[in-house]
mmCIF file of C-alpha atoms in Angstrom:
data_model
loop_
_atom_site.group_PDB
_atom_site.id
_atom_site.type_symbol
_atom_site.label_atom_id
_atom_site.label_comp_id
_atom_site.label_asym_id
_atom_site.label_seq_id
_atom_site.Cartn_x
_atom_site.Cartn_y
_atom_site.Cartn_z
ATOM 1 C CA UNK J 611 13.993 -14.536 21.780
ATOM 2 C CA UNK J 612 13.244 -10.322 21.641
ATOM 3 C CA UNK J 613 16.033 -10.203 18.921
ATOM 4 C CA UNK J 614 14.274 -13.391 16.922
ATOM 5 C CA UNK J 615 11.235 -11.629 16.618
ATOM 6 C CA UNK J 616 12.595 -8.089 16.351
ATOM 7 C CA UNK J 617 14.515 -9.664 12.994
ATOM 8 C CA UNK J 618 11.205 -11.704 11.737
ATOM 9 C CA UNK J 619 9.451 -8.581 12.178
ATOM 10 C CA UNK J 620 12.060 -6.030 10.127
ATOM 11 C CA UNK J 621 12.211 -8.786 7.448
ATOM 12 C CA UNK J 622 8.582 -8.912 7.135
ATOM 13 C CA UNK J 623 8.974 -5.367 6.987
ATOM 14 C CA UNK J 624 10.873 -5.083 4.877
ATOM 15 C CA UNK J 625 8.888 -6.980 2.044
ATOM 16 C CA UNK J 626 5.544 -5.238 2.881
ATOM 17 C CA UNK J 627 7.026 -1.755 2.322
ATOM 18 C CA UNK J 628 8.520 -3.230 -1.057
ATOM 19 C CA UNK J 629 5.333 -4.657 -1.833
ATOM 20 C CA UNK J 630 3.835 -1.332 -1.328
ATOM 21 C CA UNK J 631 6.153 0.722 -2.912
ATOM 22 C CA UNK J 632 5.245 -1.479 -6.373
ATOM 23 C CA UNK J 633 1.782 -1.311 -6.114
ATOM 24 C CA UNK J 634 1.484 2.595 -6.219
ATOM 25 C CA UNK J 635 4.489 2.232 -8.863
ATOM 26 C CA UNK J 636 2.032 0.016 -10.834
ATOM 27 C CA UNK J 637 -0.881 2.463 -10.213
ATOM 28 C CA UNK J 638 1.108 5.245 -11.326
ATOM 29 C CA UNK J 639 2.417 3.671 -14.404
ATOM 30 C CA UNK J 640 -0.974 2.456 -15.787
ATOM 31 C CA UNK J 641 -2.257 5.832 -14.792
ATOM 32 C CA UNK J 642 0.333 7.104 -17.075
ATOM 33 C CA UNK J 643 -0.471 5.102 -19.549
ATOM 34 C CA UNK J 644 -3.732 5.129 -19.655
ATOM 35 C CA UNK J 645 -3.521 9.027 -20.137
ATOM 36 C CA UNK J 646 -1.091 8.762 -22.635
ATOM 37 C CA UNK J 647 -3.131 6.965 -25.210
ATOM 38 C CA UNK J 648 -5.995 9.019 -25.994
ATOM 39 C CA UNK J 649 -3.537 11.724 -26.074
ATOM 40 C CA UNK J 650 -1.748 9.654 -28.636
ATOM 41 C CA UNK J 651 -4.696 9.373 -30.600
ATOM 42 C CA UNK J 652 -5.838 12.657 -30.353
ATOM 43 C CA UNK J 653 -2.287 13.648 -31.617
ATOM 44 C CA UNK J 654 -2.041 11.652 -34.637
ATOM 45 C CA UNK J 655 -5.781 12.568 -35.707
ATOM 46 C CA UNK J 656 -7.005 8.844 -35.231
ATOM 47 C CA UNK J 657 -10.774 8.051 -34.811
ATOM 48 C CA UNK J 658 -11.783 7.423 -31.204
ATOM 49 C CA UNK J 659 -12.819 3.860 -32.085
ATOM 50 C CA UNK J 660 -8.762 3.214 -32.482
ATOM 51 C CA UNK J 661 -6.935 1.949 -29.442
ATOM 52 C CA UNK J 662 -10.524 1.725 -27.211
ATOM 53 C CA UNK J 663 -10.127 -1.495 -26.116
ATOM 54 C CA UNK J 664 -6.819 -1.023 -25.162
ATOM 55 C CA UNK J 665 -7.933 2.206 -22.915
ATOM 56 C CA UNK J 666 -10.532 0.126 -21.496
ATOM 57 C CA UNK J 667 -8.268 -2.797 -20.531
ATOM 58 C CA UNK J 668 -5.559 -0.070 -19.113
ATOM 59 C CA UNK J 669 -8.674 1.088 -16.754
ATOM 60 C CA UNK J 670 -9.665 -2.401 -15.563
ATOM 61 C CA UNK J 671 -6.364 -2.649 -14.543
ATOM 62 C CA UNK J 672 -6.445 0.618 -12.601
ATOM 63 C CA UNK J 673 -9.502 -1.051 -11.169
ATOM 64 C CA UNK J 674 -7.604 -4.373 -9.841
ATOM 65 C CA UNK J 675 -4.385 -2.341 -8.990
ATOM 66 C CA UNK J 676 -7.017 -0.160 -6.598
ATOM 67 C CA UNK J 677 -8.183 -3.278 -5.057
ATOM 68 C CA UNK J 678 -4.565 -4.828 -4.777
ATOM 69 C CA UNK J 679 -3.737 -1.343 -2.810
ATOM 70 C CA UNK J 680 -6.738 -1.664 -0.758
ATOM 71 C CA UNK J 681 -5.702 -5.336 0.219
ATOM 72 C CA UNK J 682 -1.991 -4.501 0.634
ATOM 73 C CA UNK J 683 -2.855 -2.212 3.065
ATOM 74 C CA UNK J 684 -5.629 -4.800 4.827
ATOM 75 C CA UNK J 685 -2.506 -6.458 5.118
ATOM 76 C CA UNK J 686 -0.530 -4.029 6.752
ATOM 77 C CA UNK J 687 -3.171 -3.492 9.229
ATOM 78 C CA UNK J 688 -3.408 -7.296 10.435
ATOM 79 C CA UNK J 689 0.415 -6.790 10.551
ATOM 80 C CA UNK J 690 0.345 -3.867 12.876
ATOM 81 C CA UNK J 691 -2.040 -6.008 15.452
ATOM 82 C CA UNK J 692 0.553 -9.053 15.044
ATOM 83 C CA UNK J 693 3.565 -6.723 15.912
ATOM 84 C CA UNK J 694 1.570 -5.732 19.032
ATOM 85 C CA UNK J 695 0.747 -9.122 19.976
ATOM 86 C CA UNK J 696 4.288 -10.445 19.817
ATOM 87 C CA UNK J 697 5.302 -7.174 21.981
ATOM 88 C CA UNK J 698 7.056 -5.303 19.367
ATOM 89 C CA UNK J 699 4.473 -2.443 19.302
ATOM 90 C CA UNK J 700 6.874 -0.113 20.842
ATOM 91 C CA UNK J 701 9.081 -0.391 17.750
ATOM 92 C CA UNK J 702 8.764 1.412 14.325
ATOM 93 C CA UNK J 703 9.989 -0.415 11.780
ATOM 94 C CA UNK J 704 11.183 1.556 8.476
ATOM 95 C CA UNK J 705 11.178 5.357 7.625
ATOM 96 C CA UNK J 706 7.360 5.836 6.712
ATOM 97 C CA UNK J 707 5.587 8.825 7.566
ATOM 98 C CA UNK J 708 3.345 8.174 10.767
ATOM 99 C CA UNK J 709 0.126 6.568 9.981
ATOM 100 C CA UNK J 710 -3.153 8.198 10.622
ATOM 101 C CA UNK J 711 -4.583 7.821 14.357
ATOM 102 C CA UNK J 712 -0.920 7.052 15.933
ATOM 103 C CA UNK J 713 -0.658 10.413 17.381
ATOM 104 C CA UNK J 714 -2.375 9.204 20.236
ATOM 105 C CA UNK J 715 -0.646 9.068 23.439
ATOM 106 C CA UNK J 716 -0.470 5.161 24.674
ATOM 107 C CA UNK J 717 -0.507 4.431 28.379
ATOM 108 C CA UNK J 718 -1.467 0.549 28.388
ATOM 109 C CA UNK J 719 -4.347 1.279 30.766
ATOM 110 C CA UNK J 720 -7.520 1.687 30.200
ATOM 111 C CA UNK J 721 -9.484 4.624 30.984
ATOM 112 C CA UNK J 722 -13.272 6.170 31.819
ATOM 113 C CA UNK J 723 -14.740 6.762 28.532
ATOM 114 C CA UNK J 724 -17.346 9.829 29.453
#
């Protein structure tokens, strides 16, 4: 049953680190993008009213890429808690750097809060 869930779990894994990994490759794209036009402009002596909607529609979808980041990592969160809950919290799944607040030492008990 450990190894079921161990497998679920580095599947699951799997796909959220993928899923990740686009999103900022999206974000970083778009961001490239969305500098390059102006530049574009700028360089072939255009007026500024050329390409503007296209510039603004490259930054509303910096906007929704930012919110698909912030829920991808929602996401990530809830999946944390479920790894604890089906016991696998002990395991680290994938070669991502630490995340923040997991340097703390974990006993399983509880302890006086001053």
């Amino acid at each position: 049953m450990l190894k079921q869930r161990r497998l679920a779990a580095e599947t699951v894994a799997e796909a959220l680190f993928a899923a990740e990994s686009a999103i900022d490759a999206a974000i970083a794209r778009t961001a490239a993008l969305a500098g390059l036009m102006p530049t574009s402009r700028q360089d072939a002596n255009l007026s500024a009213l050329i390409g503007q909607d296209a510039i603004m529609s490259a930054i509303s979808t910096m906007q929704a890429l930012g919110v698909a980041r912030e829920n991808i990592v929602t996401t990530h969160k809830h999946l944390t808690v479920a790894q604890r809950d089906i016991g696998l919290a002990a395991v680290s799944f994938g070669q991502a750097p630490e995340k923040p607040g997991d340097g703390a030492t974990r006993t399983g008990r509880l302890s006086v809060a001053a």
